[in-house]
Amino acid sequence: GAVVSQHPSRVICKSGTSVKIECRSLDFQATTMFWYRQFPKQSLMLMATSNEGSKATYEQGVEKDKFLINHASLTLSTLTVTSAHPEDSSFYICSARGPSGGNTGELFFGEGSRLTVL
Amino acid sequence: DAKTTQPPSMDCAEGRAANLPCNHSTISGNEYVYWYRQIHSQGPQYIIHGLKNNETNEMASLIITEDRKSSTLILPHATLRDTAVYYCIVRVGTLDDMRFGAGTRLTVKP
């Protein structure tokens, strides 16, 4: 099946710094990727939809200046958490629509990136 | 605006079938039912999806009622590795984003 890879899988940073998380579709092109965050013992919450070559669409309540999303190529989307604070500590997960050749609508998810802000 | 309702938790004995229910009484005619699962600290994994007919693949079976207001995911022979949170999601199809509800935490016990 299609593979989506995230990097880094774990990151620890100091409060006030910025952190970039990468999401790559390894064997297919993804015009659309989605970013989620997940707090402990909670479900995934959709943050934004990332479209290649255009601005991301953010869900209500998600600060676009706080969570910068760039989708500059068909295989890479990045999420940058700017001026991170402890409350931004979370599990961030990306997903991409599968390749059009075998597209049955399912999304493929990355392994997730756990951010800890000290 | 939860579109699905699932029990918060279920237990299942190893080797037995696990039947996970999902209510989606407001489902529209063009909405599919998708099932994903999430093993602790990993990204969600696609299991199966369907529109009207029952579906089966190497992982599971999906039984959708005739009125499409509910469905059941069946893991025919649950193993300890099937312990996870299972999410039932309805969406229009290939163009829709995917929004997760609370899911069902399935615990498979020896």
PDB file of C-alpha atoms in Angstrom:
ATOM      1  CA  GLY A   1       0.000   0.000   0.000  1.00  0.00           C
ATOM      2  CA  ALA A   2       0.886   3.658  -0.237  1.00  0.00           C
ATOM      3  CA  VAL A   3       3.383   4.875   2.348  1.00  0.00           C
ATOM      4  CA  VAL A   4       3.413   8.187   4.172  1.00  0.00           C
ATOM      5  CA  SER A   5       6.426   9.010   6.279  1.00  0.00           C
ATOM      6  CA  GLN A   6       6.842  11.641   8.954  1.00  0.00           C
ATOM      7  CA  HIS A   7      10.013  13.104  10.389  1.00  0.00           C
ATOM      8  CA  PRO A   8      10.991  13.483  13.121  1.00  0.00           C
ATOM      9  CA  SER A   9       9.085  10.860  15.058  1.00  0.00           C
ATOM     10  CA  ARG A  10       9.944  12.564  18.320  1.00  0.00           C
ATOM     11  CA  VAL A  11      11.156  16.063  19.049  1.00  0.00           C
ATOM     12  CA  ILE A  12      11.817  17.950  22.245  1.00  0.00           C
ATOM     13  CA  CYS A  13      12.296  21.681  22.128  1.00  0.00           C
ATOM     14  CA  LYS A  14      12.495  24.656  24.396  1.00  0.00           C
ATOM     15  CA  SER A  15       9.615  27.044  24.816  1.00  0.00           C
ATOM     16  CA  GLY A  16       9.751  29.860  22.279  1.00  0.00           C
ATOM     17  CA  THR A  17      11.526  27.934  19.553  1.00  0.00           C
ATOM     18  CA  SER A  18      10.031  26.727  16.277  1.00  0.00           C
ATOM     19  CA  VAL A  19       9.780  23.139  15.174  1.00  0.00           C
ATOM     20  CA  LYS A  20       9.284  21.778  11.663  1.00  0.00           C
ATOM     21  CA  ILE A  21       7.643  18.421  10.984  1.00  0.00           C
ATOM     22  CA  GLU A  22       7.856  16.853   7.546  1.00  0.00           C
ATOM     23  CA  CYS A  23       5.303  14.611   5.884  1.00  0.00           C
ATOM     24  CA  ARG A  24       6.282  12.742   2.743  1.00  0.00           C
ATOM     25  CA  SER A  25       4.382  10.486   0.401  1.00  0.00           C
ATOM     26  CA  LEU A  26       7.057   7.958  -0.515  1.00  0.00           C
ATOM     27  CA  ASP A  27       5.667   6.177  -3.535  1.00  0.00           C
ATOM     28  CA  PHE A  28       2.905   8.375  -4.831  1.00  0.00           C
ATOM     29  CA  GLN A  29       2.065  11.989  -5.439  1.00  0.00           C
ATOM     30  CA  ALA A  30      -0.284  13.674  -3.014  1.00  0.00           C
ATOM     31  CA  THR A  31      -1.949  16.887  -4.079  1.00  0.00           C
ATOM     32  CA  THR A  32      -3.753  17.023  -0.761  1.00  0.00           C
ATOM     33  CA  MET A  33      -2.471  16.229   2.685  1.00  0.00           C
ATOM     34  CA  PHE A  34      -4.124  16.625   6.054  1.00  0.00           C
ATOM     35  CA  TRP A  35      -2.634  17.520   9.413  1.00  0.00           C
ATOM     36  CA  TYR A  36      -4.079  16.311  12.705  1.00  0.00           C
ATOM     37  CA  ARG A  37      -3.141  16.689  16.322  1.00  0.00           C
ATOM     38  CA  GLN A  38      -3.957  14.297  19.103  1.00  0.00           C
ATOM     39  CA  PHE A  39      -3.762  14.880  22.829  1.00  0.00           C
ATOM     40  CA  PRO A  40      -3.350  11.944  25.230  1.00  0.00           C
ATOM     41  CA  LYS A  41      -6.383   9.677  25.390  1.00  0.00           C
ATOM     42  CA  GLN A  42      -8.249  11.810  22.895  1.00  0.00           C
ATOM     43  CA  SER A  43      -9.196  11.363  19.275  1.00  0.00           C
ATOM     44  CA  LEU A  44      -7.507  12.925  16.275  1.00  0.00           C
ATOM     45  CA  MET A  45      -8.493  16.487  15.567  1.00  0.00           C
ATOM     46  CA  LEU A  46      -8.200  17.821  12.029  1.00  0.00           C
ATOM     47  CA  MET A  47      -6.087  20.965  12.009  1.00  0.00           C
ATOM     48  CA  ALA A  48      -5.766  21.852   8.355  1.00  0.00           C
ATOM     49  CA  THR A  49      -5.895  20.694   4.778  1.00  0.00           C
ATOM     50  CA  SER A  50      -2.709  21.200   2.825  1.00  0.00           C
ATOM     51  CA  ASN A  51      -2.982  21.675  -0.923  1.00  0.00           C
ATOM     52  CA  GLU A  52       0.031  21.537  -3.198  1.00  0.00           C
ATOM     53  CA  GLY A  53       0.840  24.930  -4.614  1.00  0.00           C
ATOM     54  CA  SER A  54      -1.756  26.860  -2.648  1.00  0.00           C
ATOM     55  CA  LYS A  55      -2.504  28.044   0.847  1.00  0.00           C
ATOM     56  CA  ALA A  56      -3.633  25.598   3.454  1.00  0.00           C
ATOM     57  CA  THR A  57      -7.191  25.602   4.716  1.00  0.00           C
ATOM     58  CA  TYR A  58      -7.349  25.725   8.496  1.00  0.00           C
ATOM     59  CA  GLU A  59     -10.078  24.400  10.736  1.00  0.00           C
ATOM     60  CA  GLN A  60     -11.908  26.801  12.990  1.00  0.00           C
ATOM     61  CA  GLY A  61      -9.911  27.615  16.071  1.00  0.00           C
ATOM     62  CA  VAL A  62      -6.537  26.645  14.610  1.00  0.00           C
ATOM     63  CA  GLU A  63      -4.150  29.594  14.390  1.00  0.00           C
ATOM     64  CA  LYS A  64      -2.651  29.740  10.922  1.00  0.00           C
ATOM     65  CA  ASP A  65       0.197  31.963  12.087  1.00  0.00           C
ATOM     66  CA  LYS A  66       1.006  29.506  14.825  1.00  0.00           C
ATOM     67  CA  PHE A  67       0.912  26.393  12.680  1.00  0.00           C
ATOM     68  CA  LEU A  68       2.524  27.174   9.348  1.00  0.00           C
ATOM     69  CA  ILE A  69       1.870  24.670   6.607  1.00  0.00           C
ATOM     70  CA  ASN A  70       3.780  24.490   3.363  1.00  0.00           C
ATOM     71  CA  HIS A  71       3.020  22.045   0.569  1.00  0.00           C
ATOM     72  CA  ALA A  72       5.600  23.003  -2.002  1.00  0.00           C
ATOM     73  CA  SER A  73       5.786  19.704  -3.847  1.00  0.00           C
ATOM     74  CA  LEU A  74       3.562  16.752  -4.624  1.00  0.00           C
ATOM     75  CA  THR A  75       5.373  14.568  -2.131  1.00  0.00           C
ATOM     76  CA  LEU A  76       6.123  16.884   0.768  1.00  0.00           C
ATOM     77  CA  SER A  77       4.112  18.920   3.226  1.00  0.00           C
ATOM     78  CA  THR A  78       5.618  20.573   6.281  1.00  0.00           C
ATOM     79  CA  LEU A  79       4.061  21.779   9.509  1.00  0.00           C
ATOM     80  CA  THR A  80       5.997  24.369  11.481  1.00  0.00           C
ATOM     81  CA  VAL A  81       4.945  25.055  15.034  1.00  0.00           C
ATOM     82  CA  THR A  82       6.147  28.587  15.646  1.00  0.00           C
ATOM     83  CA  SER A  83       7.117  29.930  19.040  1.00  0.00           C
ATOM     84  CA  ALA A  84       6.158  26.655  20.631  1.00  0.00           C
ATOM     85  CA  HIS A  85       4.818  26.544  24.166  1.00  0.00           C
ATOM     86  CA  PRO A  86       4.169  23.626  26.500  1.00  0.00           C
ATOM     87  CA  GLU A  87       0.487  23.562  25.539  1.00  0.00           C
ATOM     88  CA  ASP A  88       1.558  22.777  21.965  1.00  0.00           C
ATOM     89  CA  SER A  89       2.963  19.468  23.157  1.00  0.00           C
ATOM     90  CA  SER A  90       1.000  16.850  21.288  1.00  0.00           C
ATOM     91  CA  PHE A  91       1.065  14.017  18.770  1.00  0.00           C
ATOM     92  CA  TYR A  92       0.944  15.444  15.241  1.00  0.00           C
ATOM     93  CA  ILE A  93      -0.139  13.166  12.415  1.00  0.00           C
ATOM     94  CA  CYS A  94      -0.316  13.765   8.699  1.00  0.00           C
ATOM     95  CA  SER A  95      -2.216  11.881   6.048  1.00  0.00           C
ATOM     96  CA  ALA A  96      -2.534  11.883   2.298  1.00  0.00           C
ATOM     97  CA  ARG A  97      -5.070  10.713  -0.208  1.00  0.00           C
ATOM     98  CA  GLY A  98      -3.919   7.547  -1.895  1.00  0.00           C
ATOM     99  CA  PRO A  99      -2.622   7.358  -5.441  1.00  0.00           C
ATOM    100  CA  SER A 100      -5.257   7.948  -8.055  1.00  0.00           C
ATOM    101  CA  GLY A 101      -4.553   4.659  -9.800  1.00  0.00           C
ATOM    102  CA  GLY A 102      -6.024   2.640  -6.998  1.00  0.00           C
ATOM    103  CA  ASN A 103      -7.968   5.307  -5.276  1.00  0.00           C
ATOM    104  CA  THR A 104     -10.802   3.988  -3.239  1.00  0.00           C
ATOM    105  CA  GLY A 105     -10.887   7.062  -1.096  1.00  0.00           C
ATOM    106  CA  GLU A 106      -8.872   5.903   1.863  1.00  0.00           C
ATOM    107  CA  LEU A 107      -6.311   8.144   3.429  1.00  0.00           C
ATOM    108  CA  PHE A 108      -2.858   6.904   4.335  1.00  0.00           C
ATOM    109  CA  PHE A 109      -1.421   8.124   7.582  1.00  0.00           C
ATOM    110  CA  GLY A 110       2.089   8.829   8.720  1.00  0.00           C
ATOM    111  CA  GLU A 111       3.559   7.338  11.865  1.00  0.00           C
ATOM    112  CA  GLY A 112       3.044  10.543  13.790  1.00  0.00           C
ATOM    113  CA  SER A 113       5.427  13.021  15.409  1.00  0.00           C
ATOM    114  CA  ARG A 114       5.429  13.524  19.140  1.00  0.00           C
ATOM    115  CA  LEU A 115       6.309  17.057  20.130  1.00  0.00           C
ATOM    116  CA  THR A 116       7.301  17.900  23.668  1.00  0.00           C
ATOM    117  CA  VAL A 117       7.847  21.539  24.517  1.00  0.00           C
ATOM    118  CA  LEU A 118       9.749  22.179  27.721  1.00  0.00           C
TER     119      LEU A 118
ATOM    120  CA  ASP B   1     -21.263  17.378  14.679  1.00  0.00           C
ATOM    121  CA  ALA B   2     -20.477  13.724  15.263  1.00  0.00           C
ATOM    122  CA  LYS B   3     -21.825  11.616  12.461  1.00  0.00           C
ATOM    123  CA  THR B   4     -21.168   8.302  14.165  1.00  0.00           C
ATOM    124  CA  THR B   5     -21.737   6.765  17.571  1.00  0.00           C
ATOM    125  CA  GLN B   6     -19.587   3.945  18.909  1.00  0.00           C
ATOM    126  CA  PRO B   7     -19.327   2.296  22.311  1.00  0.00           C
ATOM    127  CA  PRO B   8     -16.309   3.682  24.162  1.00  0.00           C
ATOM    128  CA  SER B   9     -14.794   0.303  24.939  1.00  0.00           C
ATOM    129  CA  MET B  10     -15.130  -3.415  24.313  1.00  0.00           C
ATOM    130  CA  ASP B  11     -13.320  -6.561  25.335  1.00  0.00           C
ATOM    131  CA  CYS B  12     -12.812  -9.662  23.255  1.00  0.00           C
ATOM    132  CA  ALA B  13     -11.211 -13.026  23.960  1.00  0.00           C
ATOM    133  CA  GLU B  14      -8.235 -13.951  21.846  1.00  0.00           C
ATOM    134  CA  GLY B  15      -9.235 -16.176  18.940  1.00  0.00           C
ATOM    135  CA  ARG B  16     -12.855 -15.135  19.053  1.00  0.00           C
ATOM    136  CA  ALA B  17     -14.610 -12.809  16.662  1.00  0.00           C
ATOM    137  CA  ALA B  18     -14.702  -9.150  17.620  1.00  0.00           C
ATOM    138  CA  ASN B  19     -17.847  -7.352  16.519  1.00  0.00           C
ATOM    139  CA  LEU B  20     -17.616  -3.584  16.715  1.00  0.00           C
ATOM    140  CA  PRO B  21     -20.868  -1.667  16.154  1.00  0.00           C
ATOM    141  CA  CYS B  22     -21.290   1.809  14.751  1.00  0.00           C
ATOM    142  CA  ASN B  23     -24.425   3.907  14.452  1.00  0.00           C
ATOM    143  CA  HIS B  24     -24.649   6.452  11.656  1.00  0.00           C
ATOM    144  CA  SER B  25     -28.357   7.197  11.506  1.00  0.00           C
ATOM    145  CA  THR B  26     -27.938  10.470   9.587  1.00  0.00           C
ATOM    146  CA  ILE B  27     -25.781   9.032   6.834  1.00  0.00           C
ATOM    147  CA  SER B  28     -26.446  10.418   3.369  1.00  0.00           C
ATOM    148  CA  GLY B  29     -26.889   8.356   0.253  1.00  0.00           C
ATOM    149  CA  ASN B  30     -23.476   9.258  -1.105  1.00  0.00           C
ATOM    150  CA  GLU B  31     -21.531   8.780   2.109  1.00  0.00           C
ATOM    151  CA  TYR B  32     -19.261   5.813   2.634  1.00  0.00           C
ATOM    152  CA  VAL B  33     -18.516   4.085   5.917  1.00  0.00           C
ATOM    153  CA  TYR B  34     -14.795   3.797   6.651  1.00  0.00           C
ATOM    154  CA  TRP B  35     -13.073   1.954   9.460  1.00  0.00           C
ATOM    155  CA  TYR B  36      -9.612   2.760  10.752  1.00  0.00           C
ATOM    156  CA  ARG B  37      -7.745   1.645  13.805  1.00  0.00           C
ATOM    157  CA  GLN B  38      -4.999   3.223  15.842  1.00  0.00           C
ATOM    158  CA  ILE B  39      -2.573   1.207  17.841  1.00  0.00           C
ATOM    159  CA  HIS B  40      -1.022   3.128  20.695  1.00  0.00           C
ATOM    160  CA  SER B  41       1.269   5.970  19.589  1.00  0.00           C
ATOM    161  CA  GLN B  42       0.996   5.127  15.909  1.00  0.00           C
ATOM    162  CA  GLY B  43      -0.807   6.677  12.970  1.00  0.00           C
ATOM    163  CA  PRO B  44      -4.243   5.316  12.053  1.00  0.00           C
ATOM    164  CA  GLN B  45      -4.369   2.254   9.815  1.00  0.00           C
ATOM    165  CA  TYR B  46      -7.007   1.759   7.147  1.00  0.00           C
ATOM    166  CA  ILE B  47      -9.114  -1.369   7.609  1.00  0.00           C
ATOM    167  CA  ILE B  48     -12.055  -1.384   5.238  1.00  0.00           C
ATOM    168  CA  HIS B  49     -14.822   0.725   3.796  1.00  0.00           C
ATOM    169  CA  GLY B  50     -18.182   0.271   2.094  1.00  0.00           C
ATOM    170  CA  LEU B  51     -21.195   2.051   0.694  1.00  0.00           C
ATOM    171  CA  LYS B  52     -24.138  -0.340   0.660  1.00  0.00           C
ATOM    172  CA  ASN B  53     -22.923  -3.882   0.260  1.00  0.00           C
ATOM    173  CA  ASN B  54     -21.098  -5.941   2.803  1.00  0.00           C
ATOM    174  CA  GLU B  55     -17.367  -5.989   2.263  1.00  0.00           C
ATOM    175  CA  THR B  56     -14.582  -8.358   3.213  1.00  0.00           C
ATOM    176  CA  ASN B  57     -10.835  -8.157   2.934  1.00  0.00           C
ATOM    177  CA  GLU B  58      -7.883  -9.870   4.533  1.00  0.00           C
ATOM    178  CA  MET B  59      -8.263  -7.867   7.733  1.00  0.00           C
ATOM    179  CA  ALA B  60     -11.967  -7.720   8.417  1.00  0.00           C
ATOM    180  CA  SER B  61     -15.564  -7.818   7.263  1.00  0.00           C
ATOM    181  CA  LEU B  62     -17.945  -4.887   7.167  1.00  0.00           C
ATOM    182  CA  ILE B  63     -21.653  -5.501   7.541  1.00  0.00           C
ATOM    183  CA  ILE B  64     -23.896  -2.559   6.672  1.00  0.00           C
ATOM    184  CA  THR B  65     -27.591  -2.709   7.487  1.00  0.00           C
ATOM    185  CA  GLU B  66     -30.063  -2.392   4.659  1.00  0.00           C
ATOM    186  CA  ASP B  67     -31.155   1.070   5.798  1.00  0.00           C
ATOM    187  CA  ARG B  68     -27.445   1.994   6.159  1.00  0.00           C
ATOM    188  CA  LYS B  69     -28.059   3.514   9.576  1.00  0.00           C
ATOM    189  CA  SER B  70     -25.607   1.230  11.276  1.00  0.00           C
ATOM    190  CA  SER B  71     -22.736  -1.093  10.541  1.00  0.00           C
ATOM    191  CA  THR B  72     -20.564  -3.681  12.235  1.00  0.00           C
ATOM    192  CA  LEU B  73     -16.877  -4.312  11.799  1.00  0.00           C
ATOM    193  CA  ILE B  74     -15.976  -7.933  12.316  1.00  0.00           C
ATOM    194  CA  LEU B  75     -12.483  -9.156  13.108  1.00  0.00           C
ATOM    195  CA  PRO B  76     -13.004 -12.892  12.619  1.00  0.00           C
ATOM    196  CA  HIS B  77     -10.227 -14.197  14.873  1.00  0.00           C
ATOM    197  CA  ALA B  78      -8.979 -11.453  17.141  1.00  0.00           C
ATOM    198  CA  THR B  79      -5.372 -11.549  18.295  1.00  0.00           C
ATOM    199  CA  LEU B  80      -3.605  -9.571  20.999  1.00  0.00           C
ATOM    200  CA  ARG B  81      -2.187  -7.333  18.269  1.00  0.00           C
ATOM    201  CA  ASP B  82      -5.692  -6.226  17.376  1.00  0.00           C
ATOM    202  CA  THR B  83      -5.891  -4.285  20.628  1.00  0.00           C
ATOM    203  CA  ALA B  84      -6.408  -0.706  19.437  1.00  0.00           C
ATOM    204  CA  VAL B  85      -8.869   2.142  19.131  1.00  0.00           C
ATOM    205  CA  TYR B  86     -11.235   1.545  16.219  1.00  0.00           C
ATOM    206  CA  TYR B  87     -12.784   4.480  14.432  1.00  0.00           C
ATOM    207  CA  CYS B  88     -15.912   4.412  12.307  1.00  0.00           C
ATOM    208  CA  ILE B  89     -16.101   7.376   9.942  1.00  0.00           C
ATOM    209  CA  VAL B  90     -18.608   8.452   7.346  1.00  0.00           C
ATOM    210  CA  ARG B  91     -17.556  10.652   4.478  1.00  0.00           C
ATOM    211  CA  VAL B  92     -18.632  11.429   0.972  1.00  0.00           C
ATOM    212  CA  GLY B  93     -15.725   9.665  -0.611  1.00  0.00           C
ATOM    213  CA  THR B  94     -12.537  10.532  -2.335  1.00  0.00           C
ATOM    214  CA  LEU B  95     -12.827  14.283  -2.021  1.00  0.00           C
ATOM    215  CA  ASP B  96     -13.863  14.601   1.576  1.00  0.00           C
ATOM    216  CA  ASP B  97     -11.550  15.063   4.520  1.00  0.00           C
ATOM    217  CA  MET B  98     -11.683  12.530   7.319  1.00  0.00           C
ATOM    218  CA  ARG B  99     -12.903  13.475  10.781  1.00  0.00           C
ATOM    219  CA  PHE B 100     -12.530  11.164  13.704  1.00  0.00           C
ATOM    220  CA  GLY B 101     -14.951  10.589  16.542  1.00  0.00           C
ATOM    221  CA  ALA B 102     -14.081   9.071  19.883  1.00  0.00           C
ATOM    222  CA  GLY B 103     -13.849   5.508  18.577  1.00  0.00           C
ATOM    223  CA  THR B 104     -14.044   2.192  20.429  1.00  0.00           C
ATOM    224  CA  ARG B 105     -11.128   0.973  22.462  1.00  0.00           C
ATOM    225  CA  LEU B 106     -10.956  -2.773  21.812  1.00  0.00           C
ATOM    226  CA  THR B 107      -8.957  -4.855  24.230  1.00  0.00           C
ATOM    227  CA  VAL B 108      -8.219  -8.404  23.188  1.00  0.00           C
ATOM    228  CA  LYS B 109      -7.533 -10.574  26.209  1.00  0.00           C
ATOM    229  CA  PRO B 110      -5.686 -13.896  26.396  1.00  0.00           C
TER     230      PRO B 110
END
